[in-house]
CSV table of C-alpha atoms in Angstrom, one decimal:
chain,number,residue,atom,x,y,z
A,127,MET,CA,-53.4,35.8,-14.7
A,128,ASP,CA,-54.8,32.2,-15.2
A,129,SER,CA,-56.4,31.7,-12.0
A,130,ARG,CA,-55.9,27.8,-12.2
A,131,ARG,CA,-52.2,28.6,-11.8
A,132,ARG,CA,-52.6,30.3,-8.4
A,133,VAL,CA,-53.4,27.1,-6.5
A,134,PRO,CA,-50.4,25.5,-4.5
A,135,SER,CA,-51.8,22.3,-3.5
A,136,ALA,CA,-49.1,22.2,-0.9
A,137,VAL,CA,-51.5,24.4,1.4
A,138,PHE,CA,-53.2,21.1,2.4
A,139,ASP,CA,-49.9,19.7,3.7
A,140,GLU,CA,-49.3,20.3,7.5
A,141,ALA,CA,-45.5,20.6,7.2
A,142,THR,CA,-46.0,23.4,4.5
A,143,ALA,CA,-49.0,25.2,5.6
A,144,VAL,CA,-48.3,28.8,6.0
A,145,LEU,CA,-50.7,31.3,7.2
A,146,ASP,CA,-50.7,34.8,5.5
A,147,GLU,CA,-50.9,36.4,8.9
A,148,PRO,CA,-49.2,35.3,12.1
A,149,ASP,CA,-52.3,35.4,14.1
A,150,TRP,CA,-54.8,32.7,13.4
A,151,ARG,CA,-57.6,34.9,14.9
A,152,TYR,CA,-57.1,37.3,12.2
A,153,VAL,CA,-59.3,36.4,9.0
A,154,ALA,CA,-59.7,38.8,6.0
A,155,GLN,CA,-62.8,39.0,4.0
A,156,PRO,CA,-61.9,37.1,0.9
A,157,GLU,CA,-61.2,39.3,-2.0
A,158,LEU,CA,-63.0,38.0,-4.9
A,159,SER,CA,-62.6,39.1,-8.6
A,160,PRO,CA,-66.0,40.1,-10.4
A,161,ILE,CA,-66.3,36.5,-11.9
A,162,LEU,CA,-66.0,34.7,-8.5
A,163,ARG,CA,-68.5,37.5,-7.1
A,164,GLY,CA,-71.0,36.4,-9.7
A,165,ALA,CA,-70.2,32.9,-9.2
A,166,LEU,CA,-70.6,32.9,-5.6
A,167,ASP,CA,-74.1,34.6,-5.9
A,168,ALA,CA,-75.1,31.8,-8.4
A,169,PHE,CA,-73.8,28.8,-6.8
A,170,TYR,CA,-75.0,29.9,-3.4
A,171,GLU,CA,-78.6,30.5,-4.8
A,172,LYS,CA,-78.6,27.3,-7.2
A,173,GLY,CA,-76.1,24.9,-6.2
A,174,PHE,CA,-73.1,23.5,-8.2
A,175,ARG,CA,-75.6,21.5,-10.2
A,176,GLY,CA,-78.2,24.1,-10.9
A,177,THR,CA,-75.9,26.8,-11.9
A,178,THR,CA,-74.8,27.3,-15.6
A,179,VAL,CA,-71.8,29.1,-17.1
A,180,ARG,CA,-74.0,31.4,-18.8
A,181,ASP,CA,-75.7,32.3,-15.5
A,182,ILE,CA,-72.4,33.2,-14.0
A,183,SER,CA,-71.3,35.3,-17.0
A,184,GLN,CA,-74.6,37.3,-16.7
A,185,ARG,CA,-74.3,38.0,-13.2
A,186,ALA,CA,-70.5,38.7,-13.5
A,187,GLY,CA,-71.1,40.9,-16.5
A,188,VAL,CA,-68.3,39.2,-18.4
A,189,THR,CA,-68.5,37.2,-21.8
A,190,MET,CA,-68.6,33.4,-21.7
A,191,PRO,CA,-65.1,33.2,-23.7
A,192,THR,CA,-63.7,35.4,-20.7
A,193,LEU,CA,-65.1,33.1,-18.1
A,194,TYR,CA,-63.8,29.8,-20.1
A,195,TYR,CA,-60.4,31.6,-20.5
A,196,TYR,CA,-59.9,32.3,-16.9
A,197,HIS,CA,-61.4,29.1,-15.2
A,198,GLY,CA,-61.6,26.4,-17.9
A,199,ASN,CA,-65.2,25.4,-17.1
A,200,LYS,CA,-67.8,25.4,-14.4
A,201,GLU,CA,-65.8,23.2,-12.3
A,202,GLY,CA,-62.9,25.4,-12.6
A,203,ILE,CA,-65.0,28.4,-11.4
A,204,PHE,CA,-66.2,26.5,-8.3
A,205,THR,CA,-62.9,25.1,-7.5
A,206,ALA,CA,-61.4,28.6,-7.6
A,207,LEU,CA,-63.9,29.8,-5.0
A,208,LEU,CA,-63.4,26.7,-2.9
A,209,GLU,CA,-59.9,27.6,-2.9
A,210,CYS,CA,-60.5,30.9,-1.5
A,211,ALA,CA,-62.8,29.3,1.1
A,212,THR,CA,-60.5,26.7,2.3
A,213,LYS,CA,-56.9,27.5,1.7
A,214,ASP,CA,-55.9,28.4,5.1
A,215,VAL,CA,-58.1,26.5,7.3
A,216,LEU,CA,-56.0,23.9,8.0
A,217,ALA,CA,-53.0,26.1,8.7
A,218,ARG,CA,-55.1,28.2,10.8
A,219,ALA,CA,-56.3,25.0,12.8
A,220,TYR,CA,-52.8,23.9,13.4
A,221,ALA,CA,-51.6,27.3,14.4
A,222,ALA,CA,-54.9,27.5,16.9
A,223,ARG,CA,-53.8,24.1,18.3
A,224,ASP,CA,-50.2,25.0,18.7
A,225,GLU,CA,-51.1,28.2,20.8
A,226,GLY,CA,-53.1,25.9,23.0
A,227,GLY,CA,-49.8,24.4,24.2
A,228,ASP,CA,-50.0,21.3,26.1
A,229,LYS,CA,-53.5,21.8,27.3
A,230,PRO,CA,-56.1,19.6,25.3
A,231,GLU,CA,-58.9,21.9,26.5
A,232,VAL,CA,-57.4,25.1,25.3
A,233,ARG,CA,-56.4,23.3,22.0
A,234,LEU,CA,-59.9,22.2,21.4
A,235,ALA,CA,-61.6,25.4,22.1
A,236,TYR,CA,-59.0,27.4,19.9
A,237,VAL,CA,-59.4,24.8,17.0
A,238,VAL,CA,-63.1,25.2,17.0
A,239,GLU,CA,-62.7,28.8,17.6
A,240,SER,CA,-60.5,29.0,14.3
A,241,ILE,CA,-63.0,27.1,12.2
A,242,LEU,CA,-65.7,29.2,13.3
A,243,LEU,CA,-63.9,32.6,12.6
A,244,ARG,CA,-63.3,31.7,9.1
A,245,THR,CA,-67.1,30.4,8.5
A,246,LEU,CA,-68.6,33.4,10.1
A,247,ILE,CA,-66.2,35.8,7.9
A,248,SER,CA,-67.7,34.3,4.7
A,249,PRO,CA,-70.6,32.0,5.5
A,250,ARG,CA,-71.9,32.0,1.8
A,251,MET,CA,-68.6,30.6,0.6
A,252,VAL,CA,-68.6,27.9,3.3
A,253,ALA,CA,-72.0,27.0,2.4
A,254,LEU,CA,-70.8,25.8,-1.0
A,255,GLU,CA,-68.8,23.1,0.4
A,256,PRO,CA,-71.3,20.2,0.5
A,257,ASP,CA,-71.3,20.4,-3.2
A,258,ILE,CA,-67.7,19.3,-3.3
A,259,ARG,CA,-69.2,15.8,-3.8
A,260,PHE,CA,-70.2,16.9,-7.3
A,261,LEU,CA,-66.7,17.6,-8.4
A,262,SER,CA,-64.5,15.2,-10.3
A,263,ALA,CA,-62.3,12.8,-8.2
A,264,PRO,CA,-59.1,15.0,-8.0
A,265,ASN,CA,-60.8,18.0,-7.0
A,266,ARG,CA,-63.1,16.2,-4.7
A,267,ASP,CA,-60.1,14.3,-3.0
A,268,ARG,CA,-58.3,17.7,-2.8
A,269,PHE,CA,-61.0,19.3,-0.7
A,270,GLU,CA,-62.0,16.4,1.2
A,271,ARG,CA,-58.4,16.3,2.2
A,272,VAL,CA,-59.0,19.6,4.1
A,273,ARG,CA,-62.0,18.2,6.0
A,274,THR,CA,-60.2,15.0,6.9
A,275,GLY,CA,-57.3,17.1,8.3
A,276,VAL,CA,-59.5,19.0,10.4
A,277,GLU,CA,-61.3,15.9,11.6
A,278,ARG,CA,-57.9,14.2,12.4
A,279,LEU,CA,-56.8,17.1,14.2
A,280,LEU,CA,-59.9,17.4,16.4
A,281,LEU,CA,-59.9,13.8,17.0
A,282,GLY,CA,-56.3,13.7,18.3
A,283,ILE,CA,-57.2,16.5,20.6
A,284,VAL,CA,-60.2,14.6,21.9
A,285,ARG,CA,-58.4,11.3,22.4
A,286,GLU,CA,-55.4,13.2,24.3
A,287,GLY,CA,-58.0,14.9,26.7
A,288,ARG,CA,-59.7,11.5,27.2
A,289,ARG,CA,-56.5,9.8,27.8
A,290,ARG,CA,-55.5,12.4,30.5
A,291,GLY,CA,-59.0,12.0,32.2
A,292,LEU,CA,-59.8,15.7,31.2
A,293,PHE,CA,-62.5,14.8,28.8
A,294,THR,CA,-65.5,12.6,29.5
A,295,VAL,CA,-66.1,11.0,26.0
A,296,SER,CA,-67.6,7.5,25.5
A,297,ASP,CA,-67.0,7.5,21.8
A,298,PRO,CA,-64.3,9.9,20.5
A,299,VAL,CA,-65.0,9.3,16.8
A,300,LEU,CA,-68.7,9.9,17.1
A,301,THR,CA,-68.0,13.0,19.4
A,302,THR,CA,-65.6,14.4,16.9
A,303,ARG,CA,-68.1,14.1,14.0
A,304,ALA,CA,-70.6,15.8,16.2
A,305,LEU,CA,-68.2,18.7,16.7
A,306,LEU,CA,-67.4,19.1,13.1
A,307,ASP,CA,-71.1,18.9,12.1
A,308,MET,CA,-72.0,21.5,14.4
A,309,CYS,CA,-69.4,23.9,12.9
A,310,ASP,CA,-70.2,22.8,9.5
A,311,ALA,CA,-73.9,23.9,10.0
A,312,VAL,CA,-73.1,27.4,10.9
A,313,PRO,CA,-73.7,28.9,7.3
A,314,ARG,CA,-77.1,27.9,7.7
A,315,TRP,CA,-77.8,30.5,10.4
A,316,TYR,CA,-75.8,33.3,8.9
A,317,VAL,CA,-75.9,34.7,5.3
A,318,GLU,CA,-73.5,37.6,6.2
A,319,CYS,CA,-70.7,37.8,8.8
A,320,PRO,CA,-72.5,38.8,12.0
A,321,PRO,CA,-71.2,42.0,13.9
A,322,LYS,CA,-70.2,40.0,17.0
A,323,TYR,CA,-68.6,37.0,15.2
A,324,GLN,CA,-65.6,37.0,17.5
A,325,ALA,CA,-67.9,36.4,20.4
A,326,VAL,CA,-69.9,33.8,18.5
A,327,ALA,CA,-66.7,31.9,17.6
A,328,GLN,CA,-65.6,31.7,21.1
A,329,LYS,CA,-69.1,30.4,22.3
A,330,TYR,CA,-68.8,27.6,19.8
A,331,GLY,CA,-65.4,26.7,21.4
A,332,ALA,CA,-67.2,26.6,25.0
A,333,ILE,CA,-70.0,24.4,23.4
A,334,ALA,CA,-67.3,22.1,22.1
A,335,LEU,CA,-65.6,21.9,25.5
A,336,ASN,CA,-69.0,21.0,26.9
A,337,ALA,CA,-69.7,18.4,24.4
A,338,VAL,CA,-66.4,16.6,25.3
A,339,GLY,CA,-67.4,16.8,29.0
A,340,TYR,CA,-64.7,19.0,30.2
A,341,ARG,CA,-65.2,20.9,33.3
A,342,ALA,CA,-62.7,23.5,34.6
A,343,ASP,CA,-63.1,21.9,38.0
A,344,GLY,CA,-62.7,18.4,36.7
B,135,MET,CA,-105.5,5.8,-3.6
B,136,ASP,CA,-104.7,9.4,-4.3
B,137,SER,CA,-101.6,10.1,-2.1
B,138,ARG,CA,-102.3,13.7,-1.9
B,139,ARG,CA,-105.3,12.9,0.2
B,140,ARG,CA,-103.3,10.9,2.7
B,141,VAL,CA,-101.7,13.8,4.4
B,142,PRO,CA,-103.3,15.1,7.6
B,143,SER,CA,-101.7,18.6,8.3
B,144,ALA,CA,-102.8,18.1,11.9
B,145,VAL,CA,-99.8,15.8,12.6
B,146,PHE,CA,-97.7,19.0,13.1
B,147,ASP,CA,-99.9,20.0,16.1
B,148,GLU,CA,-98.8,19.2,19.4
B,149,ALA,CA,-102.1,18.6,20.9
B,150,THR,CA,-103.4,16.3,18.0
B,151,ALA,CA,-100.0,14.5,17.3
B,152,VAL,CA,-100.5,10.9,17.7
B,153,LEU,CA,-97.9,8.1,17.2
B,154,ASP,CA,-98.7,5.0,15.3
B,155,GLU,CA,-97.0,3.1,18.1
B,156,PRO,CA,-97.2,3.6,21.6
B,157,ASP,CA,-93.4,3.3,22.0
B,158,TRP,CA,-91.6,6.3,20.6
B,159,ARG,CA,-88.5,4.1,20.5
B,160,TYR,CA,-90.1,1.8,17.8
B,161,VAL,CA,-89.6,3.3,14.2
B,162,ALA,CA,-90.7,1.4,11.2
B,163,GLN,CA,-89.0,1.4,7.9
B,164,PRO,CA,-91.2,3.9,6.0
B,165,GLU,CA,-93.2,1.9,3.2
B,166,LEU,CA,-92.9,3.7,0.0
B,167,SER,CA,-95.0,3.2,-3.1
B,168,PRO,CA,-92.8,2.4,-6.3
B,169,ILE,CA,-93.1,5.9,-7.4
B,170,LEU,CA,-91.7,7.2,-4.3
B,171,ARG,CA,-89.0,4.7,-4.2
B,172,GLY,CA,-88.0,6.0,-7.5
B,173,ALA,CA,-88.3,9.5,-6.5
B,174,LEU,CA,-86.2,8.9,-3.3
B,175,ASP,CA,-83.3,7.6,-5.5
B,176,ALA,CA,-83.7,10.6,-7.9
B,177,PHE,CA,-83.7,13.3,-5.2
B,178,TYR,CA,-81.1,11.9,-3.1
B,179,GLU,CA,-78.8,11.7,-6.0
B,180,LYS,CA,-79.6,15.0,-7.9
B,181,GLY,CA,-81.4,17.2,-5.5
B,182,PHE,CA,-84.9,18.7,-5.7
B,183,ARG,CA,-83.7,21.1,-8.5
B,184,GLY,CA,-81.6,18.7,-10.4
B,185,THR,CA,-84.4,16.2,-10.6
B,186,THR,CA,-86.9,15.8,-13.4
B,187,VAL,CA,-90.4,14.3,-13.5
B,188,ARG,CA,-89.1,12.2,-16.5
B,189,ASP,CA,-86.1,11.1,-14.4
B,190,ILE,CA,-88.4,9.8,-11.9
B,191,SER,CA,-90.9,8.2,-14.0
B,192,GLN,CA,-88.0,6.2,-15.6
B,193,ARG,CA,-86.6,5.1,-12.2
B,194,ALA,CA,-90.0,4.2,-11.1
B,195,GLY,CA,-91.1,2.5,-14.3
B,196,VAL,CA,-94.3,4.4,-14.4
B,197,THR,CA,-95.7,6.8,-17.1
B,198,MET,CA,-95.6,10.5,-16.8
B,199,PRO,CA,-99.5,11.0,-16.7
B,200,THR,CA,-99.4,8.2,-13.8
B,201,LEU,CA,-97.0,10.5,-12.0
B,202,TYR,CA,-99.0,13.5,-12.5
B,203,TYR,CA,-102.2,11.8,-11.6
B,204,TYR,CA,-101.0,10.7,-8.3
B,205,HIS,CA,-98.8,13.7,-7.3
B,206,GLY,CA,-99.8,16.6,-9.3
B,207,ASN,CA,-96.1,17.7,-10.1
B,208,LYS,CA,-92.6,17.3,-8.9
B,209,GLU,CA,-93.2,19.4,-5.9
B,210,GLY,CA,-96.1,17.0,-5.0
B,211,ILE,CA,-93.9,14.1,-5.2
B,212,PHE,CA,-91.2,15.6,-3.1
B,213,THR,CA,-93.7,16.7,-0.5
B,214,ALA,CA,-95.3,13.1,-0.4
B,215,LEU,CA,-91.8,11.7,0.5
B,216,LEU,CA,-91.1,14.5,3.0
B,217,GLU,CA,-94.5,13.6,4.7
B,218,CYS,CA,-93.3,10.1,5.2
B,219,ALA,CA,-89.9,11.3,6.5
B,220,THR,CA,-91.3,13.9,9.0
B,221,LYS,CA,-94.9,12.8,9.8
B,222,ASP,CA,-94.3,11.7,13.4
B,223,VAL,CA,-91.0,13.5,14.3
B,224,LEU,CA,-92.9,15.8,16.5
B,225,ALA,CA,-95.2,13.3,18.1
B,226,ARG,CA,-92.2,11.1,18.8
B,227,ALA,CA,-90.2,13.8,20.3
B,228,TYR,CA,-93.2,14.9,22.6
B,229,ALA,CA,-93.6,11.2,23.7
B,230,ALA,CA,-89.8,11.1,24.5
B,231,ARG,CA,-89.9,14.2,26.4
B,232,ASP,CA,-92.9,12.9,28.5
B,233,GLU,CA,-91.2,9.7,29.2
B,234,GLY,CA,-88.3,11.8,30.7
B,235,GLY,CA,-90.7,12.9,33.3
B,236,ASP,CA,-89.5,15.9,35.4
B,237,LYS,CA,-85.8,15.4,34.7
B,238,PRO,CA,-84.4,17.7,32.2
B,239,GLU,CA,-81.2,15.4,31.7
B,240,VAL,CA,-83.5,12.5,30.8
B,241,ARG,CA,-85.9,14.6,28.7
B,242,LEU,CA,-83.0,15.9,26.6
B,243,ALA,CA,-81.2,12.4,26.1
B,244,TYR,CA,-84.6,10.8,25.0
B,245,VAL,CA,-85.6,13.7,22.8
B,246,VAL,CA,-82.3,13.4,20.9
B,247,GLU,CA,-82.3,9.7,20.9
B,248,SER,CA,-85.9,9.9,19.2
B,249,ILE,CA,-84.7,12.4,16.7
B,250,LEU,CA,-81.7,10.0,15.8
B,251,LEU,CA,-83.8,6.8,15.7
B,252,ARG,CA,-85.8,7.9,12.9
B,253,THR,CA,-82.9,9.6,11.0
B,254,LEU,CA,-80.9,6.4,11.3
B,255,ILE,CA,-83.8,4.3,10.1
B,256,SER,CA,-84.0,6.2,6.8
B,257,PRO,CA,-81.2,8.4,6.4
B,258,ARG,CA,-81.6,9.0,2.7
B,259,MET,CA,-85.2,10.5,3.2
B,260,VAL,CA,-83.9,12.9,6.2
B,261,ALA,CA,-81.1,14.1,3.7
B,262,LEU,CA,-83.8,15.6,1.5
B,263,GLU,CA,-84.8,18.1,4.2
B,264,PRO,CA,-82.3,20.8,3.4
B,265,ASP,CA,-84.1,21.0,-0.2
B,266,ILE,CA,-87.3,22.1,1.8
B,267,ARG,CA,-86.1,25.7,1.1
B,268,PHE,CA,-86.9,25.2,-2.7
B,269,LEU,CA,-90.4,24.4,-2.1
B,270,SER,CA,-93.4,27.1,-2.6
B,271,ALA,CA,-94.4,28.9,0.6
B,272,PRO,CA,-97.0,27.1,2.0
B,273,ASN,CA,-95.3,23.6,1.8
B,274,ARG,CA,-91.9,25.2,3.0
B,275,ASP,CA,-93.9,26.7,6.0
B,276,ARG,CA,-95.4,23.4,6.6
B,277,PHE,CA,-92.3,21.4,6.9
B,278,GLU,CA,-90.3,24.3,8.5
B,279,ARG,CA,-92.7,24.1,11.5
B,280,VAL,CA,-91.6,20.7,12.4
B,281,ARG,CA,-88.1,22.0,12.6
B,282,THR,CA,-89.2,24.9,14.6
B,283,GLY,CA,-91.4,22.7,16.9
B,284,VAL,CA,-88.2,20.5,17.4
B,285,GLU,CA,-86.1,23.4,18.2
B,286,ARG,CA,-88.6,25.0,20.6
B,287,LEU,CA,-88.9,21.6,22.5
B,288,LEU,CA,-85.2,21.3,22.8
B,289,LEU,CA,-84.8,24.8,23.7
B,290,GLY,CA,-87.3,24.6,26.4
B,291,ILE,CA,-85.5,21.5,28.1
B,292,VAL,CA,-82.2,23.3,27.9
B,293,ARG,CA,-83.5,26.4,29.6
B,294,GLU,CA,-85.2,24.4,32.1
B,295,GLY,CA,-82.1,22.4,32.9
B,296,ARG,CA,-80.1,25.4,33.1
B,297,ARG,CA,-82.4,27.3,35.4
B,298,ARG,CA,-82.2,24.3,37.9
B,299,GLY,CA,-78.5,24.3,37.8
B,300,LEU,CA,-78.4,21.0,36.1
B,301,PHE,CA,-76.9,22.2,32.8
B,302,THR,CA,-74.0,24.6,32.2
B,303,VAL,CA,-74.8,26.5,29.3
B,304,SER,CA,-73.8,30.0,28.5
B,305,ASP,CA,-76.0,30.5,25.5
B,306,PRO,CA,-79.1,28.2,25.4
B,307,VAL,CA,-80.2,29.4,21.9
B,308,LEU,CA,-76.7,28.7,20.4
B,309,THR,CA,-76.4,25.5,22.2
B,310,THR,CA,-79.8,24.3,21.0
B,311,ARG,CA,-79.0,25.0,17.3
B,312,ALA,CA,-75.6,23.2,17.7
B,313,LEU,CA,-77.6,20.1,19.2
B,314,LEU,CA,-79.9,20.2,16.1
B,315,ASP,CA,-77.2,20.6,13.7
B,316,MET,CA,-75.6,17.7,15.2
B,317,CYS,CA,-78.6,15.8,14.7
B,318,ASP,CA,-79.3,17.1,11.1
B,319,ALA,CA,-75.8,16.0,10.0
B,320,VAL,CA,-76.4,12.4,10.7
B,321,PRO,CA,-77.4,11.5,7.0
B,322,ARG,CA,-73.9,12.5,6.0
B,323,TRP,CA,-72.4,9.6,7.6
B,324,TYR,CA,-75.1,7.1,7.1
B,325,VAL,CA,-76.7,6.1,3.6
B,326,GLU,CA,-78.4,3.0,5.1
B,327,CYS,CA,-79.6,2.3,8.5
B,328,PRO,CA,-76.8,1.0,10.6
B,329,PRO,CA,-76.9,-2.4,12.2
B,330,LYS,CA,-76.6,-0.9,15.8
B,331,TYR,CA,-78.6,2.2,15.2
B,332,GLN,CA,-80.1,2.0,18.7
B,333,ALA,CA,-76.7,2.3,20.2
B,334,VAL,CA,-75.8,5.1,18.0
B,335,ALA,CA,-79.0,6.9,18.8
B,336,GLN,CA,-78.1,6.8,22.6
B,337,LYS,CA,-74.6,7.8,22.2
B,338,TYR,CA,-75.8,11.0,20.6
B,339,GLY,CA,-78.2,11.5,23.6
B,340,ALA,CA,-75.0,11.2,25.8
B,341,ILE,CA,-73.2,13.7,23.6
B,342,ALA,CA,-76.1,16.1,23.9
B,343,LEU,CA,-75.9,15.8,27.7
B,344,ASN,CA,-72.3,16.6,27.6
B,345,ALA,CA,-72.9,19.5,25.1
B,346,VAL,CA,-75.2,21.2,27.7
B,347,GLY,CA,-72.7,20.7,30.6
B,348,TYR,CA,-74.6,18.0,32.5
B,349,ARG,CA,-72.6,15.8,34.7
B,350,ALA,CA,-74.3,13.0,36.8
B,351,ASP,CA,-72.4,14.1,39.8
B,352,GLY,CA,-73.4,17.9,39.2
């Protein structure tokens, strides 16, 4: 049960990304081990840098050797949490895009909705992501690839919509960044999953459509 | 030259907010004392929690007693930096709004442009703002009031534009948040002021107009 072995790096590859559920709109609350629950509380409160392994062991009610046995070190614990937070983000986004068929406007709204759904389900886990910058290079690269993947996906849709004259966007790269930033900031507003999270996710899809200058009557 | 005395709390009050320059588009690079330059490097790199006063004293090349004399403690140093970062944000935003006259679409674009200008001029200082949450209540409240002020200002414009049928916004509060989030994330993309920062600021104004569903032909 070494959690370091649970991580297939192939989940970040579009070709092999597979969703646990066939419906990208279905997002389960991540099931966390007691160690990871304690770690989430600690990292959320104090950040990656401010958290000690001792802190996590106290919150989780397990000994330090147990922690080290399962996760190696603090980065191992943080990485295991991020894994839960990010493992199907890309697969979900691709599935959302594909459901949008040939319509860039539907694709965009669905992809943004897919990002929001998983954020709203576990905002505290997504809130850890800025601390990815403190990880060692291989782990940092691995998780940054998820973000880059989502960015490319969105940029492709924005460009396609613009090419077809559906979106009014003067700078696709800057607009795509703004869309991502808007999604990334959501954990600032929610500590727990809000009751009507599906409605919130859809509203963000609508705001994204506005942001690219799409109008149904265009 | 006690820097603790330089801080007039009235700058956060709309009625008394005064810009150093009559033109809100003019933003000077903040002039920092050697202590604050060292502190900016330290806080930017390690965050408020991860930075020690010793760390700052080494980077600034001043003794610890000198640091304590000028700024009291770590929070005092951080507060002095935030002061420089935020002191005319609101005054600038009000001036931008007023220049927009009676047109919500011009007001919105100008206010967003004003926010971006000061962020792009010193992105590393604005990047410190999320750590405001770690401050003691009075300081936290003081700086959060700036953010709340900007949020209210934007929300008022969004609502007015919607009321007049100029903006297509299903949820003004959520849309305003998304606009703010988009602005707040800018320091993630820039470490130094980019050469064409004025153009970038204007583009964000245009993205904001899109985001509220405004079209010139509407």
